[in-house]
Each structure stands twice: as C-alpha cells, then as structure tokens.
Tab-separated table of N, CA and C in Angstrom:
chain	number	residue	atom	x	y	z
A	1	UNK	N	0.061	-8.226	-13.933
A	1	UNK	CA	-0.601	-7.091	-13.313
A	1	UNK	C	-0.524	-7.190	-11.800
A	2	UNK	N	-0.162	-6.044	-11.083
A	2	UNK	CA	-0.884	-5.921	-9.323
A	2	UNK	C	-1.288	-4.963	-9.585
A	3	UNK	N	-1.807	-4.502	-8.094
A	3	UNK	CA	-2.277	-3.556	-7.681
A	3	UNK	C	-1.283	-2.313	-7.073
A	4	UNK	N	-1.747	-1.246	-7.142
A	4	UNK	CA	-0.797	0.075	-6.480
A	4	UNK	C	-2.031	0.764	-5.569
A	5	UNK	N	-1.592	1.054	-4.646
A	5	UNK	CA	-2.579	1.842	-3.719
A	5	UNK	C	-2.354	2.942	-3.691
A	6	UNK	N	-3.288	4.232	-4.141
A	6	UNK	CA	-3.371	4.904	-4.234
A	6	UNK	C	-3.276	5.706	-3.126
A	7	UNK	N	-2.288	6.650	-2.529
A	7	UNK	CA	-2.774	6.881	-1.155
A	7	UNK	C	-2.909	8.230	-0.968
A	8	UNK	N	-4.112	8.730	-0.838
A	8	UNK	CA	-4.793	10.281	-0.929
A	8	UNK	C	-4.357	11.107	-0.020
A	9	UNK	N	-4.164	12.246	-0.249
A	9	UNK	CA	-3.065	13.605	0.299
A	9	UNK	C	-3.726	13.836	1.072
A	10	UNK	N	-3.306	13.957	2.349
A	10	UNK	CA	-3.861	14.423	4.062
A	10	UNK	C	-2.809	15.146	4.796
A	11	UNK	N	-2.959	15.310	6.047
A	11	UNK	CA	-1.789	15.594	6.902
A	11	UNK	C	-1.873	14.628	7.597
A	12	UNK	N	-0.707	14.534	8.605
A	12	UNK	CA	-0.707	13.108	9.518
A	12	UNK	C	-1.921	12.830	10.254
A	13	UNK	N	-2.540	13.411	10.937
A	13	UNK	CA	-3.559	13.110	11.883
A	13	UNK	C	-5.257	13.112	11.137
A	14	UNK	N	-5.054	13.573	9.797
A	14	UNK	CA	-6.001	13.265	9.056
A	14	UNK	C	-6.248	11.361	9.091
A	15	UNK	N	-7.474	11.435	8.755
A	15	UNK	CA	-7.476	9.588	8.362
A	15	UNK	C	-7.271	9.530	7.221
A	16	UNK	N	-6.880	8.372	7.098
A	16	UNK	CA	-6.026	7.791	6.378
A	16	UNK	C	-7.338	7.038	5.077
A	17	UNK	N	-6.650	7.835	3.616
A	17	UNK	CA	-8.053	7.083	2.574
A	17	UNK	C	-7.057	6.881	1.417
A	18	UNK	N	-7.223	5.933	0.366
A	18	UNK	CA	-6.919	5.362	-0.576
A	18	UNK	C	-7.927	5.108	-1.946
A	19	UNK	N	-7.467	4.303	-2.448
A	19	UNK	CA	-7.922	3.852	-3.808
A	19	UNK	C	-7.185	2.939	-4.418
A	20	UNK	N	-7.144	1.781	-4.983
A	20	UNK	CA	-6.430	1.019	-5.606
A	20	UNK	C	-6.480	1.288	-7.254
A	21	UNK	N	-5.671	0.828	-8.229
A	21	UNK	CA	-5.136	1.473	-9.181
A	21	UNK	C	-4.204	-0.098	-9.824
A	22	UNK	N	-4.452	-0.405	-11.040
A	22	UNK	CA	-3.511	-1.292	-11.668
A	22	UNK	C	-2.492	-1.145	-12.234
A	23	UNK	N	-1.600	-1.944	-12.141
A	23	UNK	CA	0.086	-1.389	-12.539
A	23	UNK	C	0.234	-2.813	-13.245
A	24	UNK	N	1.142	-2.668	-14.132
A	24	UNK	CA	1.943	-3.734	-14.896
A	24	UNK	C	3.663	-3.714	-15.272
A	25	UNK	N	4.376	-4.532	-14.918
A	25	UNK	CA	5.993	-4.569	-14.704
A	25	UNK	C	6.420	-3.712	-15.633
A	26	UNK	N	7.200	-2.295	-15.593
A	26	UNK	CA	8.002	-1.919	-16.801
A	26	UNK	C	6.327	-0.636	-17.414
A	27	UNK	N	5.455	-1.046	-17.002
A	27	UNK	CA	4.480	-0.270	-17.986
A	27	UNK	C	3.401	0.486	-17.167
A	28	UNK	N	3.660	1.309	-15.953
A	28	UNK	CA	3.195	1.748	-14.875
A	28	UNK	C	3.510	2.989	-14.618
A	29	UNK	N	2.776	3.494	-13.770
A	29	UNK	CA	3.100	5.032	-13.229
A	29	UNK	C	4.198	5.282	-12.553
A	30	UNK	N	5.124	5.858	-12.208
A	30	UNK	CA	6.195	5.811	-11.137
A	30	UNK	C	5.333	5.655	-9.555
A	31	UNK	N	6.044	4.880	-8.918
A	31	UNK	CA	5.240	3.902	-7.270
A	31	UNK	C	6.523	4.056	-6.398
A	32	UNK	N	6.532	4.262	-5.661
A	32	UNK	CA	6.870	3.918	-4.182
A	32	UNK	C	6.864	1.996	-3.697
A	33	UNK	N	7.696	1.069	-3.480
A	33	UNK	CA	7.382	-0.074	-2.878
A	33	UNK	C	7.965	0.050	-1.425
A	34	UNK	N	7.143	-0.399	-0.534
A	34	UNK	CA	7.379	-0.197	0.839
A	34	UNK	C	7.788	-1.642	1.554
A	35	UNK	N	8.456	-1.780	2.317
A	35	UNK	CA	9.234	-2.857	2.899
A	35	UNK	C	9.114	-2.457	4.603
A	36	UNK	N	8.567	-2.940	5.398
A	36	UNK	CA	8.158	-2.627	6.344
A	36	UNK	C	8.118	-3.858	7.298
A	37	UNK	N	8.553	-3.554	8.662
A	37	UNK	CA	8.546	-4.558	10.053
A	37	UNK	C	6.819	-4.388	10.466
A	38	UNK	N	6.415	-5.188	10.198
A	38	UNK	CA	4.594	-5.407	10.966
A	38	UNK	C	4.763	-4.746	12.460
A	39	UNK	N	5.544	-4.650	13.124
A	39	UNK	CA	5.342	-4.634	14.673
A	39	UNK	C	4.009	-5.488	15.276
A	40	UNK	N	3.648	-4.794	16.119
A	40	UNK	CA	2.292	-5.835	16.702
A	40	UNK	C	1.072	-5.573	16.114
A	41	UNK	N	0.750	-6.838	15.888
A	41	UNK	CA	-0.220	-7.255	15.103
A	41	UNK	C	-1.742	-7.065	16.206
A	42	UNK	N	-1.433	-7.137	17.069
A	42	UNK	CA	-2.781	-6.530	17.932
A	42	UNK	C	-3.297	-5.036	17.607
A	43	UNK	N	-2.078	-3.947	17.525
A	43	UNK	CA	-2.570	-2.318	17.320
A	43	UNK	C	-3.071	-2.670	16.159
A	44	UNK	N	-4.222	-1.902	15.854
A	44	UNK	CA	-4.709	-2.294	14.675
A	44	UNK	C	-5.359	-0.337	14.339
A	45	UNK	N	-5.002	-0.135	13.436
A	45	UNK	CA	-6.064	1.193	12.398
A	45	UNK	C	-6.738	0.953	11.171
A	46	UNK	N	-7.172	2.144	10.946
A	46	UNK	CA	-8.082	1.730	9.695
A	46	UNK	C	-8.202	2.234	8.638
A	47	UNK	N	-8.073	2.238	7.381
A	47	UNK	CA	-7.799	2.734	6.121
A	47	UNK	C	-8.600	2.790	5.607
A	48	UNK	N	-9.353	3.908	4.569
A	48	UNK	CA	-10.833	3.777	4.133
A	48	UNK	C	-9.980	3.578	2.876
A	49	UNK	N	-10.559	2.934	1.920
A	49	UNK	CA	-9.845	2.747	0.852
A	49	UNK	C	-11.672	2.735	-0.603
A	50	UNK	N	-11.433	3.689	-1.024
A	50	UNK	CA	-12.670	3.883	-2.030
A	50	UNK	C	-12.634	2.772	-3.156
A	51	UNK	N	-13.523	2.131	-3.728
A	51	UNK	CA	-13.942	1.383	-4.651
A	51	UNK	C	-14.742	2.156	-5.734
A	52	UNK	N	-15.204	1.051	-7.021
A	52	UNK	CA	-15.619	1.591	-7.805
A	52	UNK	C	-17.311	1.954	-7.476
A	53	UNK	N	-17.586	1.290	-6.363
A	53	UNK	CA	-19.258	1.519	-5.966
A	53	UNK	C	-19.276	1.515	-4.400
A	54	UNK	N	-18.137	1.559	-3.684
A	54	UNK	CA	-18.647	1.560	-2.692
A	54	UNK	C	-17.103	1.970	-1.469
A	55	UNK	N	-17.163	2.335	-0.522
A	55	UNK	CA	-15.704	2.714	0.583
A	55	UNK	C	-15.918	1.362	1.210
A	56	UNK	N	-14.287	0.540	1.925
A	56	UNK	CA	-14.405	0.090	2.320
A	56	UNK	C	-13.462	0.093	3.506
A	57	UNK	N	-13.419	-0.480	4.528
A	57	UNK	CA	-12.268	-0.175	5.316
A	57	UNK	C	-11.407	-1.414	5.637
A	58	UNK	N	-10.238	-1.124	5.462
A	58	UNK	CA	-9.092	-2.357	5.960
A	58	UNK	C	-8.562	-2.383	7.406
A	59	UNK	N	-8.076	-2.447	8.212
A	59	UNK	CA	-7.431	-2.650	9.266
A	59	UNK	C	-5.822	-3.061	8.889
A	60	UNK	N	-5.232	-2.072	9.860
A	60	UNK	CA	-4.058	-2.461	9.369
A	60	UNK	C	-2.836	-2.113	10.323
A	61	UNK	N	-1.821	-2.797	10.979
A	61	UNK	CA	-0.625	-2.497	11.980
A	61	UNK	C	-1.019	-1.321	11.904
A	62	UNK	N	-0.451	-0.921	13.252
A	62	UNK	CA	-0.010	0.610	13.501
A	62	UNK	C	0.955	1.087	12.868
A	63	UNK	N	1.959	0.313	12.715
A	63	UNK	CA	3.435	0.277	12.384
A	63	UNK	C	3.150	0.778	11.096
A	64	UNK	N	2.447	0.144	10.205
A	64	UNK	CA	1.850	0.675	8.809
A	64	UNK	C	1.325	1.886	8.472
A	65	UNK	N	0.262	1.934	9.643
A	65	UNK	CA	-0.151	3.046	9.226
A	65	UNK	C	0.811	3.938	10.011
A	66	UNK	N	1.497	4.090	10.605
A	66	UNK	CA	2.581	5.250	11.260
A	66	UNK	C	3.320	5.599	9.740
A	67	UNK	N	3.857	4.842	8.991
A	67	UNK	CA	4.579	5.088	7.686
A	67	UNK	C	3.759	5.343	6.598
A	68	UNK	N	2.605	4.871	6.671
A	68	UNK	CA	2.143	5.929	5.586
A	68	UNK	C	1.040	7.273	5.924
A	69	UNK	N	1.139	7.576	7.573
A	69	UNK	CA	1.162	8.715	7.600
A	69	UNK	C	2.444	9.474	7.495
A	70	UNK	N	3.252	8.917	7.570
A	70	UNK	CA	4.522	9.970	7.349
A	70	UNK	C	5.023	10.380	6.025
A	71	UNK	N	4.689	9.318	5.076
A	71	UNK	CA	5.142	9.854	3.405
A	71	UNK	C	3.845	9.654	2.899
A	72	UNK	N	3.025	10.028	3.485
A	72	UNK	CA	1.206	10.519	2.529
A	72	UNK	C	1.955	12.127	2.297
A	73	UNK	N	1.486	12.562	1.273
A	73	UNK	CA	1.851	13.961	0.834
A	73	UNK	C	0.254	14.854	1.398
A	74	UNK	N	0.876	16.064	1.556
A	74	UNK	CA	-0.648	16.863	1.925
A	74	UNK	C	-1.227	17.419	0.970
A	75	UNK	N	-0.767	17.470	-0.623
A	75	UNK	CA	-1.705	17.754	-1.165
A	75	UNK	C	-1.821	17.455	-2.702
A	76	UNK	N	-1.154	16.633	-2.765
A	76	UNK	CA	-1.296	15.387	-4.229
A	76	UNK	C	-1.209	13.683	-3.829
A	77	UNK	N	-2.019	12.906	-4.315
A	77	UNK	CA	-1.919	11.794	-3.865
A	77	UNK	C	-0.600	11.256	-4.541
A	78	UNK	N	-0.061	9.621	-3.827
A	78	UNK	CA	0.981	9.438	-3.759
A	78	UNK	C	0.809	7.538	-4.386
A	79	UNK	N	1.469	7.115	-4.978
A	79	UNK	CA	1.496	5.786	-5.339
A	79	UNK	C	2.594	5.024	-5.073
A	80	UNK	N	1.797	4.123	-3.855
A	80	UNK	CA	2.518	3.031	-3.172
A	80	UNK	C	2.514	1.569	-3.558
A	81	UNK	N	2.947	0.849	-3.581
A	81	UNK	CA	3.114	-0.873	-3.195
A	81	UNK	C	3.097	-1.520	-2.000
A	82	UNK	N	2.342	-1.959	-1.587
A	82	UNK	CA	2.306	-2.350	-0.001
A	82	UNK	C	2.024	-3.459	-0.137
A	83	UNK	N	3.136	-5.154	0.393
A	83	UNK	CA	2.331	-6.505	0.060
A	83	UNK	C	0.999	-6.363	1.430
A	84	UNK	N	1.060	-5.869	2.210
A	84	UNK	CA	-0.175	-6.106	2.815
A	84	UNK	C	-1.252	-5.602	2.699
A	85	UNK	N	-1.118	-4.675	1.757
A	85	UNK	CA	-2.499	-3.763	0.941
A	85	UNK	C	-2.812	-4.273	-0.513
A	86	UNK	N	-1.607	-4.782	-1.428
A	86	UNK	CA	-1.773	-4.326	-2.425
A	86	UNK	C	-1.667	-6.019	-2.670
A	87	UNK	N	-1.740	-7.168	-2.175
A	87	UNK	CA	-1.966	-8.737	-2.275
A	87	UNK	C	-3.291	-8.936	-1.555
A	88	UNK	N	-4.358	-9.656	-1.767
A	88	UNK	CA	-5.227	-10.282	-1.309
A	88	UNK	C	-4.747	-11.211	-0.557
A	89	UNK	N	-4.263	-11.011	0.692
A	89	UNK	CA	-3.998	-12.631	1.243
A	89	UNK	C	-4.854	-13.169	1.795
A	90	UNK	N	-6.340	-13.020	1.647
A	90	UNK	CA	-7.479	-14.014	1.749
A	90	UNK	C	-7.509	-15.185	0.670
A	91	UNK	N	-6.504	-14.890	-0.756
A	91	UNK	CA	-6.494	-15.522	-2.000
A	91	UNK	C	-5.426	-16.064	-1.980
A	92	UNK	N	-5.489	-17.648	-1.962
A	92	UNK	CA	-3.934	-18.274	-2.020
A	92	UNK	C	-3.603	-17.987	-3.670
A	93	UNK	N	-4.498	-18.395	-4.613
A	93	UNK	CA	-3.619	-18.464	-5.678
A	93	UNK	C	-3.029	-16.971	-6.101
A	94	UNK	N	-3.547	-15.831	-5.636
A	94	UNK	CA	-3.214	-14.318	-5.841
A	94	UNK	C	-1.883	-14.246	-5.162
A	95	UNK	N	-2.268	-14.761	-3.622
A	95	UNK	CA	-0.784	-13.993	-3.029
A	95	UNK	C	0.508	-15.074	-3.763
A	96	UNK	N	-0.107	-16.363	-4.111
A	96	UNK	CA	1.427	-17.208	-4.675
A	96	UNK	C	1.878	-16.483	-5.530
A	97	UNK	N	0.998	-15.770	-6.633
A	97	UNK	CA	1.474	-15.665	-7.978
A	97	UNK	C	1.921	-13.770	-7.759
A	98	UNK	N	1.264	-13.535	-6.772
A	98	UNK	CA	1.861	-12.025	-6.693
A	98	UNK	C	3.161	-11.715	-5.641
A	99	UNK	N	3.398	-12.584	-4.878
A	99	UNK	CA	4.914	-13.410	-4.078
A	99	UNK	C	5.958	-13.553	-5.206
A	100	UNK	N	5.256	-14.158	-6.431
A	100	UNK	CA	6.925	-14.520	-7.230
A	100	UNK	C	6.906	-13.353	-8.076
A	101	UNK	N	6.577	-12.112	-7.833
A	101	UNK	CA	6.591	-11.181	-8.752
A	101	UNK	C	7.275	-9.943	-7.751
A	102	UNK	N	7.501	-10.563	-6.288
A	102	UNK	CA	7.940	-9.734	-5.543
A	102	UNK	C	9.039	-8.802	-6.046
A	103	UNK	N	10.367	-9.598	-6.299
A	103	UNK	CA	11.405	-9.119	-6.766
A	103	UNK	C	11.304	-8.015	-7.734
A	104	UNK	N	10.153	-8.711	-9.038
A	104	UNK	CA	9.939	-7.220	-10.064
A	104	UNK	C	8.870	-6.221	-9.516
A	105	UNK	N	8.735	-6.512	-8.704
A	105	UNK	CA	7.622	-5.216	-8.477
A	105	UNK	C	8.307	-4.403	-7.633
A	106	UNK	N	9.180	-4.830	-6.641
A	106	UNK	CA	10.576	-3.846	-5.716
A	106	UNK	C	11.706	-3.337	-6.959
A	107	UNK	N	11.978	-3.861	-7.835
A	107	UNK	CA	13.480	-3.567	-8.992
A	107	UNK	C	12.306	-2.635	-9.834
A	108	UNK	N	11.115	-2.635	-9.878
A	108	UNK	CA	10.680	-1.622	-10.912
A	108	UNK	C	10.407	-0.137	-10.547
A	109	UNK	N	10.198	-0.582	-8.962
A	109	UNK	CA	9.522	0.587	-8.332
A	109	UNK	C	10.663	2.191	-8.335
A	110	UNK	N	10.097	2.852	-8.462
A	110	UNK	CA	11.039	4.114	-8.243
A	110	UNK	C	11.715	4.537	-7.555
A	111	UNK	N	11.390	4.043	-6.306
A	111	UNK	CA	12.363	4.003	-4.792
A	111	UNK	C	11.643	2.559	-3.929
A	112	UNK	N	12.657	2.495	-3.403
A	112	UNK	CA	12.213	1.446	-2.043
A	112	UNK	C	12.313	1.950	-0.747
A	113	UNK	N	11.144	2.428	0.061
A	113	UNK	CA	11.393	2.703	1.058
A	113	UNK	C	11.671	1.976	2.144
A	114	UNK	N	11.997	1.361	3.450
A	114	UNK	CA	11.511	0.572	4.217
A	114	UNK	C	11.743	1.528	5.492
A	115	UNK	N	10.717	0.875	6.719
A	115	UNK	CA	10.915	1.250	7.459
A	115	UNK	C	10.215	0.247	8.619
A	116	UNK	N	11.337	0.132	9.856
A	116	UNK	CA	11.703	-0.861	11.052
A	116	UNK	C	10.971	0.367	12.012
A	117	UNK	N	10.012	0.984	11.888
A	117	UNK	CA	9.142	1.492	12.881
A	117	UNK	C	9.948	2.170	13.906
C-alpha cells in the first residue's frame, strides 16, 4: 500500500488543498507520479491537506507547489504521487519500505510527469 494525494480542483492562485487516499500496486485508481527538482529548500508554501477529523497544513518547495499549481485541474480533483507528500519522511521504516517500491509505484502510474522548475 502508499498513499496518493488527492489534489482538489482550484485555479492557480487559489490555495492549494488536498486529501490523501490509499492505493495498492496494479489495484488503484489511475494517478499521476511526479518526479520533480526540489529547487530551494528555503521558499517554502503551504498545502492544506484535509484528514479524517481534522485540516492540516504541510509546507512545501515552491518548486512543488509551482507544479502542482499548474496540473491541479479547476474543476475535478486530480490523483497524484508525490515522494515528498505521499512518504512520511519523519518515518524511517515507512520511507525505506516505500523507497523500494519506488520503481512500482512510477511503472504503475498512468503518466509520469516531471518537472526541472
């Protein structure tokens, strides 16, 4: 199992809100996996991302959020893969075991986008 981030239909200058969503290799919704250059890690934005009891907010590159304001749709939400959204890397044993699943979670995904900002 990972996670897919749900990423809710806005226009660009809208803020930016989500939801996370479980996926399993081969047995999932069609996703988007994103491959992306961090740029600087100082610009920082913020992603409200809804839970089952509560909103929370992430911080996240600019660089990031510049790309998923650009393929957020304006008016159906959209399902992404993001390792910096969609891995806990506060969790070593999560991000090890969701690292060696990298490969199938990019070969399953429906497209691979990337983008060098």
């Amino acid at each position: 199992e990972f996670r897919i981030l749900k990423l809710h239909p806005g226009k660009f200058n809208d803020p930016l809100e989500a939801s996370f969503q479980r996926g399993s290799l081969g047995n999932t919704a069609a996703y988007s996996a994103l491959s992306y250059v961090w740029g600087d890690t100082f610009l920082k934005e913020i992603i409200f991302v809804s839970g089952s009891t509560q909103k929370i907010d992430l911080a996240l590159t600019l660089n990031l959020a510049t790309i998923l304001r650009k393929i957020r749709l304006e008016h159906s939400s959209r399902l992404i893969w993001v390792d910096a959204l969609c891995i806990n890397q506060n969790d070593v044993s999560e991000r090890s075991h969701q690292v060696s699943m990298m490969a199938d979670i990019y070969k399953n995904a429906d497209e691979v986008l990337i983008w060098l900002g």
